[in-house]
Tab-separated table of C-alpha atoms and ligand atoms in Angstrom:
chain	number	residue	atom	x	y	z
A	134	MET	CA	0.042	-0.023	-0.015
A	135	ARG	CA	1.323	3.441	-0.937
A	136	TRP	CA	1.948	5.524	2.091
A	137	GLU	CA	1.306	8.733	0.129
A	138	ALA	CA	-2.323	7.583	0.205
A	139	GLN	CA	-2.292	7.432	3.947
A	140	ARG	CA	-1.536	11.071	4.553
A	141	ILE	CA	-3.611	12.398	7.467
A	142	ASP	CA	-6.287	14.244	5.604
A	143	GLY	CA	-7.736	17.572	6.641
A	144	THR	CA	-4.799	18.537	8.693
A	145	ASP	CA	-1.831	20.665	8.064
A	146	PRO	CA	1.149	18.468	9.183
A	147	GLN	CA	3.047	21.614	10.077
A	148	ALA	CA	0.317	22.357	12.593
A	149	LEU	CA	0.276	18.883	13.956
A	150	LEU	CA	3.398	19.065	16.040
A	151	PRO	CA	6.175	21.472	16.522
A	152	LEU	CA	8.503	19.205	14.784
A	153	LYS	CA	11.479	20.656	13.025
A	154	GLY	CA	11.700	19.471	9.398
A	155	LEU	CA	8.317	17.770	9.347
A	156	VAL	CA	7.456	16.695	5.805
A	157	ARG	CA	4.288	14.664	6.493
A	158	SER	CA	2.413	12.666	9.082
A	159	VAL	CA	1.126	9.239	7.935
A	160	ARG	CA	-0.922	6.398	9.227
A	161	THR	CA	-1.377	2.971	7.716
A	162	PRO	CA	-3.582	-0.030	8.537
A	163	GLU	CA	-0.397	-2.040	9.038
A	164	PHE	CA	0.441	-0.046	12.125
A	165	ASP	CA	-2.913	0.407	13.868
A	166	GLY	CA	-3.048	3.441	16.100
A	167	VAL	CA	0.407	4.604	15.167
A	168	THR	CA	1.297	7.894	13.383
A	169	PHE	CA	4.684	8.276	11.699
A	170	HIS	CA	5.988	11.751	11.451
A	171	GLU	CA	8.529	11.862	8.592
A	172	VAL	CA	11.128	14.607	9.084
A	173	LEU	CA	14.252	15.846	7.302
A	174	CYS	CA	16.897	15.952	9.839
A	175	LYS	CA	19.848	18.331	9.908
A	176	SER	CA	22.200	16.019	11.679
A	177	ALA	CA	22.532	12.256	11.962
A	178	LEU	CA	25.354	11.905	14.531
A	179	ASN	CA	24.536	12.954	17.999
A	180	ARG	CA	27.362	13.707	20.417
A	181	ILE	CA	26.982	12.269	23.968
A	182	PRO	CA	27.606	15.035	26.533
A	183	ALA	CA	31.082	14.755	28.016
A	184	ARG	CA	29.679	14.400	31.591
A	185	SER	CA	27.889	11.166	30.478
A	186	SER	CA	29.206	7.838	31.783
A	187	MET	CA	28.453	6.161	28.315
A	188	PRO	CA	31.515	4.389	26.924
A	189	PHE	CA	31.006	5.936	23.408
A	190	THR	CA	30.805	9.434	22.297
A	191	TRP	CA	28.383	9.231	19.329
A	192	THR	CA	24.953	7.735	18.628
A	193	ILE	CA	22.567	7.625	15.719
A	194	ASN	CA	18.811	7.427	16.256
A	195	PRO	CA	17.080	7.118	12.896
A	196	THR	CA	13.800	7.132	14.701
A	197	ARG	CA	12.384	8.629	18.014
A	198	GLY	CA	9.665	7.017	20.032
A	199	CYS	CA	9.492	3.212	19.918
A	200	LEU	CA	6.870	0.673	18.852
A	201	HIS	CA	8.172	-1.832	21.337
A	202	ALA	CA	6.487	0.174	24.010
A	203	CYS	CA	8.382	-1.190	26.985
A	204	SER	CA	6.800	0.135	30.134
A	205	TYR	CA	10.256	0.585	31.751
A	206	CYS	CA	11.900	2.395	28.827
A	207	PHE	CA	13.815	5.431	30.042
A	208	ALA	CA	14.073	7.073	26.630
A	209	ARG	CA	10.459	8.063	27.279
A	210	LYS	CA	11.418	11.316	28.740
A	211	THR	CA	13.011	12.412	25.459
A	212	HIS	CA	9.618	12.571	23.832
A	213	GLU	CA	8.700	15.458	26.068
A	214	TYR	CA	11.316	17.514	24.243
A	215	LEU	CA	9.044	17.233	21.258
A	216	ASP	CA	5.977	18.437	23.135
A	217	LEU	CA	4.685	14.867	23.109
A	218	ASP	CA	4.117	12.789	26.204
A	219	SER	CA	6.419	10.171	27.642
A	220	GLY	CA	3.525	7.601	27.858
A	221	ALA	CA	1.340	6.589	24.979
A	222	ASP	CA	2.834	9.093	22.588
A	223	PHE	CA	6.207	7.575	22.890
A	224	ASP	CA	4.678	4.274	21.741
A	225	THR	CA	2.528	5.605	18.964
A	226	GLN	CA	3.931	8.958	17.625
A	227	ILE	CA	7.028	7.850	15.794
A	228	ILE	CA	9.424	10.353	14.304
A	229	VAL	CA	11.273	8.961	11.243
A	230	LYS	CA	14.286	10.772	9.861
A	231	THR	CA	13.851	9.767	6.321
A	232	ASN	CA	17.007	11.496	5.049
A	233	VAL	CA	19.246	10.152	7.809
A	234	VAL	CA	21.525	8.185	5.453
A	235	ASP	CA	22.356	11.105	3.170
A	236	VAL	CA	22.947	13.428	6.210
A	237	LEU	CA	25.082	10.701	7.815
A	238	ARG	CA	27.269	10.269	4.670
A	239	ARG	CA	27.944	13.982	4.573
A	240	GLU	CA	28.927	14.029	8.274
A	241	LEU	CA	31.178	11.016	7.927
A	242	ALA	CA	32.953	12.590	4.978
A	243	ARG	CA	34.074	15.654	6.918
A	244	PRO	CA	37.776	15.765	7.420
A	245	SER	CA	37.245	16.527	11.073
A	246	TRP	CA	35.436	13.098	11.559
A	247	GLN	CA	37.622	11.059	13.900
A	248	ARG	CA	35.967	7.608	13.303
A	249	GLU	CA	35.007	7.249	16.857
A	250	HIS	CA	32.690	4.403	17.879
A	251	VAL	CA	28.951	4.987	17.109
A	252	ALA	CA	26.216	3.303	19.040
A	253	LEU	CA	22.815	2.505	17.658
A	254	GLY	CA	19.785	1.477	19.721
A	255	THR	CA	20.213	3.858	22.554
A	256	ASN	CA	16.929	5.805	22.468
A	257	SER	CA	14.764	3.784	20.133
A	258	ASP	CA	15.082	0.327	18.672
A	259	PRO	CA	16.560	0.504	15.131
A	260	TYR	CA	14.987	-2.826	14.172
A	261	MET	CA	11.436	-2.152	15.373
A	262	ARG	CA	8.896	-3.167	12.808
A	263	ALA	CA	8.801	0.270	11.049
A	264	GLU	CA	12.329	-0.434	9.863
A	265	GLY	CA	10.773	-3.062	7.557
A	266	ARG	CA	8.959	-0.210	5.749
A	267	TYR	CA	11.543	2.620	5.944
A	268	ARG	CA	14.724	0.508	5.428
A	269	LEU	CA	17.089	2.990	6.959
A	270	MET	CA	19.489	0.634	8.583
A	271	PRO	CA	21.218	-0.842	5.442
A	272	GLY	CA	22.283	2.669	4.375
A	273	ILE	CA	23.466	3.526	7.825
A	274	ILE	CA	25.574	0.253	8.108
A	275	GLN	CA	27.058	0.744	4.638
A	276	ALA	CA	27.870	4.410	5.354
A	277	LEU	CA	29.608	3.612	8.664
A	278	ALA	CA	31.576	0.734	7.244
A	279	ASP	CA	32.596	2.709	4.080
A	280	SER	CA	33.880	5.542	6.280
A	281	GLY	CA	35.924	3.154	8.615
A	282	THR	CA	33.667	3.976	11.595
A	283	PRO	CA	33.348	1.188	14.205
A	284	PHE	CA	29.751	0.732	15.502
A	285	SER	CA	27.475	-1.255	17.817
A	286	ILE	CA	23.762	-2.170	17.537
A	287	LEU	CA	21.513	-3.059	20.515
A	288	THR	CA	18.091	-4.467	19.588
A	289	LYS	CA	15.097	-6.523	20.422
A	290	GLY	CA	14.141	-6.869	16.745
A	291	PRO	CA	14.544	-10.046	14.707
A	292	LEU	CA	14.366	-7.873	11.655
A	293	LEU	CA	18.099	-7.486	12.017
A	294	LYS	CA	18.391	-10.854	10.486
A	295	ARG	CA	17.516	-9.212	7.138
A	296	ASP	CA	20.744	-7.187	7.344
A	297	LEU	CA	23.112	-10.046	8.612
A	298	PRO	CA	24.880	-10.401	5.154
A	299	LEU	CA	25.545	-6.679	5.198
A	300	LEU	CA	26.727	-6.749	8.786
A	301	VAL	CA	29.127	-9.644	8.039
A	302	GLU	CA	30.651	-7.587	5.257
A	303	ALA	CA	30.797	-4.472	7.413
A	304	ALA	CA	32.585	-6.412	10.140
A	305	LYS	CA	35.479	-7.159	7.585
A	306	GLN	CA	35.931	-3.375	7.400
A	307	VAL	CA	35.351	-2.106	10.888
A	308	PRO	CA	34.683	-3.534	14.488
A	309	VAL	CA	30.955	-4.324	14.724
A	310	SER	CA	29.405	-5.267	17.955
A	311	ILE	CA	25.841	-6.627	18.264
A	312	ALA	CA	23.778	-7.089	21.416
A	313	VAL	CA	20.251	-8.373	21.931
A	314	SER	CA	18.094	-7.366	24.824
A	315	ILE	CA	16.318	-10.304	26.566
A	316	ALA	CA	15.639	-10.231	30.271
A	317	LEU	CA	12.824	-12.770	30.745
A	318	LEU	CA	11.451	-15.961	29.143
A	319	ASP	CA	7.857	-15.802	30.197
A	320	PRO	CA	5.835	-14.752	27.041
A	321	ASP	CA	2.844	-13.739	29.118
A	322	LEU	CA	4.822	-11.342	31.255
A	323	GLN	CA	6.689	-10.079	28.202
A	324	GLN	CA	3.431	-9.342	26.403
A	325	ARG	CA	2.177	-7.215	29.323
A	326	LEU	CA	5.448	-5.505	30.095
A	327	GLU	CA	6.813	-4.908	26.493
A	328	PRO	CA	3.726	-5.254	24.453
A	329	GLY	CA	5.319	-4.228	21.158
A	330	THR	CA	8.260	-6.526	21.361
A	331	PRO	CA	8.869	-9.907	19.634
A	332	ASP	CA	8.471	-12.712	22.064
A	333	PRO	CA	11.498	-14.158	23.852
A	334	ARG	CA	11.801	-17.158	21.611
A	335	ALA	CA	12.096	-15.005	18.560
A	336	ARG	CA	14.890	-13.018	20.208
A	337	LEU	CA	16.667	-16.246	21.275
A	338	ASN	CA	16.537	-17.298	17.605
A	339	LEU	CA	18.006	-13.840	16.660
A	340	VAL	CA	20.988	-14.490	19.010
A	341	ARG	CA	21.445	-17.834	17.338
A	342	ALA	CA	21.294	-16.297	13.864
A	343	ILE	CA	23.829	-13.634	14.703
A	344	THR	CA	26.178	-16.201	16.296
A	345	ASP	CA	25.677	-18.607	13.274
A	346	ALA	CA	26.669	-15.621	11.017
A	347	GLY	CA	30.044	-15.572	12.923
A	348	LEU	CA	29.447	-12.148	14.389
A	349	GLY	CA	29.282	-12.885	18.081
A	350	CYS	CA	26.349	-11.716	20.130
A	351	ASN	CA	26.125	-10.349	23.688
A	352	VAL	CA	22.833	-10.181	25.580
A	353	LEU	CA	21.616	-7.487	27.838
A	354	ALA	CA	19.469	-9.221	30.386
A	355	MET	CA	18.071	-5.932	31.701
A	356	PRO	CA	16.012	-4.854	33.380
A	357	VAL	CA	15.635	-7.516	36.083
A	358	LEU	CA	12.426	-6.713	37.849
A	359	PRO	CA	12.417	-7.288	41.715
A	360	TRP	CA	10.042	-10.090	42.647
A	361	LEU	CA	8.970	-10.577	39.043
A	362	THR	CA	11.948	-11.878	37.167
A	363	ASP	CA	14.811	-12.148	39.816
A	364	SER	CA	14.259	-15.700	41.297
A	365	GLU	CA	17.162	-18.232	41.062
A	366	GLU	CA	15.010	-20.410	38.830
A	367	GLN	CA	14.106	-17.552	36.513
A	368	LEU	CA	17.603	-16.287	36.003
A	369	ASP	CA	19.103	-19.806	35.762
A	370	ALA	CA	16.556	-20.741	32.983
A	371	LEU	CA	17.331	-17.484	31.219
A	372	HIS	CA	21.124	-18.052	31.295
A	373	ALA	CA	20.563	-21.580	30.195
A	374	ALA	CA	18.512	-20.541	27.233
A	375	LEU	CA	21.104	-17.873	26.358
A	376	ALA	CA	23.958	-20.383	26.444
A	377	GLU	CA	21.905	-22.713	24.259
A	378	ALA	CA	21.319	-19.922	21.759
A	379	GLY	CA	25.044	-19.210	21.529
A	380	ALA	CA	25.323	-15.884	23.353
A	381	GLY	CA	28.840	-14.775	23.972
A	382	ASP	CA	28.233	-12.961	27.215
A	383	VAL	CA	25.314	-11.798	29.388
A	384	THR	CA	25.109	-8.519	31.377
A	385	THR	CA	22.472	-8.435	34.070
A	386	GLY	CA	21.163	-5.348	35.773
A	387	ALA	CA	18.226	-4.249	37.898
A	388	LEU	CA	15.476	-2.026	36.734
A	389	HIS	CA	16.166	1.715	36.651
A	390	LEU	CA	13.297	4.076	37.233
A	391	ARG	CA	14.317	7.457	35.880
A	392	PRO	CA	11.796	10.252	35.460
A	393	GLY	CA	9.509	9.577	32.536
A	394	ALA	CA	10.012	5.820	32.885
A	395	ARG	CA	9.223	5.953	36.584
A	396	GLU	CA	5.684	7.327	36.214
A	397	TRP	CA	4.756	4.987	33.271
A	398	PHE	CA	6.316	1.778	34.904
A	399	MET	CA	4.694	2.480	38.366
A	400	ALA	CA	1.280	2.909	36.787
A	401	TRP	CA	1.805	-0.371	34.962
A	402	LEU	CA	2.810	-1.998	38.240
A	403	ALA	CA	-0.213	-0.691	40.087
A	404	ARG	CA	-2.531	-2.094	37.356
A	405	GLU	CA	-0.745	-5.565	37.089
A	406	TYR	CA	0.778	-6.230	40.508
A	407	PRO	CA	-0.717	-3.733	43.042
A	408	GLN	CA	0.558	-5.789	45.921
A	409	LEU	CA	4.126	-5.106	44.850
A	410	VAL	CA	3.816	-1.266	44.728
A	411	PRO	CA	4.739	-0.792	48.462
A	412	ARG	CA	7.762	-3.142	48.049
A	413	TYR	CA	9.054	-1.181	45.048
A	414	ARG	CA	8.666	2.013	46.891
A	415	ARG	CA	10.645	0.603	49.623
A	416	ILE	CA	13.569	-0.371	47.451
A	417	TYR	CA	13.518	2.582	45.099
A	418	GLY	CA	12.402	5.322	47.497
A	419	ARG	CA	12.266	8.572	45.455
A	420	GLY	CA	15.337	7.702	43.468
A	421	SER	CA	16.009	6.112	40.105
A	422	TYR	CA	17.956	3.120	41.247
A	423	ALA	CA	17.182	0.067	43.307
A	424	SER	CA	18.716	0.253	46.839
A	425	LYS	CA	22.451	-0.764	47.037
A	426	GLU	CA	21.466	-3.711	49.109
A	427	TYR	CA	19.179	-5.046	46.302
A	428	ARG	CA	21.777	-4.328	43.541
A	429	THR	CA	24.508	-6.154	45.533
A	430	TRP	CA	22.282	-9.135	46.186
A	431	LEU	CA	21.269	-9.291	42.507
A	432	GLY	CA	24.839	-8.873	41.298
A	433	GLU	CA	25.968	-11.793	43.452
A	434	ARG	CA	23.136	-13.999	42.294
A	435	ALA	CA	23.518	-13.200	38.638
A	436	GLY	CA	27.371	-13.454	38.869
A	437	ARG	CA	27.075	-16.922	40.290
A	438	ILE	CA	24.633	-18.087	37.637
A	439	ARG	CA	26.600	-16.524	34.834
A	440	ARG	CA	29.628	-18.553	35.938
A	441	ARG	CA	27.529	-21.637	36.301
A	442	HIS	CA	26.658	-21.417	32.630
A	443	GLY	CA	30.313	-20.798	31.586
A	444	PHE	CA	29.778	-17.110	30.387
A	445	ASP	CA	33.090	-15.992	31.941
A	446	ARG	CA	34.925	-18.498	29.738
A	447	ARG	CA	32.635	-17.845	26.627
A	448	ALA	CA	33.202	-14.026	26.863
A	449	GLU	CA	36.902	-14.491	26.983
A	450	ARG	CA	36.851	-16.720	23.938
A	451	MET	CA	34.559	-14.416	22.054
A	452	TRP	CA	36.696	-11.347	22.429
A	453	ARG	CA	39.798	-13.440	21.606
A	454	GLU	CA	38.173	-14.648	18.345
A	455	ARG	CA	36.959	-11.219	17.523
A	456	ASP	CA	40.442	-9.677	18.101
A	457	ALA	CA	41.996	-12.279	15.881
A	458	ALA	CA	39.366	-11.905	13.030
A	459	SER	CA	39.076	-8.093	12.985
A	460	THR	CA	41.049	-5.522	11.089
A	461	PRO	CA	42.347	-2.154	12.429
A	462	GLN	CA	41.500	-2.962	15.897
A	463	GLU	CA	40.611	-1.575	19.148
A	464	SER	CA	38.657	-3.651	21.715
A	465	PRO	CA	34.884	-3.242	21.208
A	466	PRO	CA	33.419	-1.325	24.135
A	467	SER	CA	31.405	-3.208	26.791
A	468	VAL	CA	27.739	-2.813	26.088
A	469	GLU	CA	26.996	-2.818	29.836
A	470	PRO	CA	26.501	0.845	30.675
A	471	ALA	CA	26.031	1.796	27.002
A	472	GLN	CA	22.354	1.717	26.652
A	473	PRO	CA	20.304	4.394	28.186
A	474	ALA	CA	17.026	3.154	26.863
A	475	LEU	CA	17.061	-0.540	26.425
A	476	PHE	CA	17.046	-1.914	29.939
B	32	SF4	S1	13.494	-0.104	25.933
B	32	SF4	FE1	14.335	-0.145	23.778
B	32	SF4	S2	12.949	-1.449	22.762
B	32	SF4	FE2	11.922	-0.887	24.595
B	32	SF4	S3	10.675	0.917	24.073
B	32	SF4	FE3	12.656	1.641	24.934
B	32	SF4	S4	13.909	1.906	23.073
B	32	SF4	FE4	12.270	0.562	22.458
């Protein structure tokens, strides 16, 4: 179906939102309840503020807002900068930078570009379903590889499989690091917690496909939810499934509740598990992070389980193989603290 035919009739797109570079706003029956706002961006590479603890300096977000609709997503707050809300609007009002590849190529060609590591998947999932329609990632991957720029991708989207041949070729030119986000195996809880995401089985298959392509794949098992996904049995089963799928390493971390995510997640918790609300208030207080006691307890449990499933040895092997196989090398950065949105 031609999207041109899906333009929102009777409205002036420029009046719809105070979005810079807005070309048109479209809806399509394939994406029920979703509006895509197609914009022409002025820049593709975003510099991370120097005060940030992220282990990279640059990100690319071809989209803003995310169809995966994770209730804990702490990129939600960024939608408020667009005069949209951090709740339902984040899940349904998606900004698409349709010219991102052209702009990126121009930026990468500047003599001042230092070819620093670029991270994708920090504020929106680059392989959410909409990528099937807009196909922005192949051009981005090609542009980064052609310019000699190392990059990493974090996703929950099996659509990445489409680009595996391209990623394999890119990895011959630059260091490429791929991580998949899977923090639970229960499809019922996943559907309620992250209603737009592919189910855990599909994501395990994605890990397998990436590994089989010879690229290596880490997993972010985040966020772990107190009393919901943190039992010995749950974490053990998760690590067993990840080992079976061929994951190179697993990084586990407790839920963060930063402003924007906090309100949305706590409303979800009150609906789904009202009995847990006082307990969450106890360990989160008014802050964004679980208490130190909880984080220490979880770290010890997860560390023990990680070793039980051999991930310390796997991780070492994966980086050794990657170092041996890659070209002008620097160690790929750890993905652990790198993802502001996806855990
Ligand atoms: S956590 Fe990641 S996948 Fe989930 S809504 Fe946020 S950006 Fe999308």
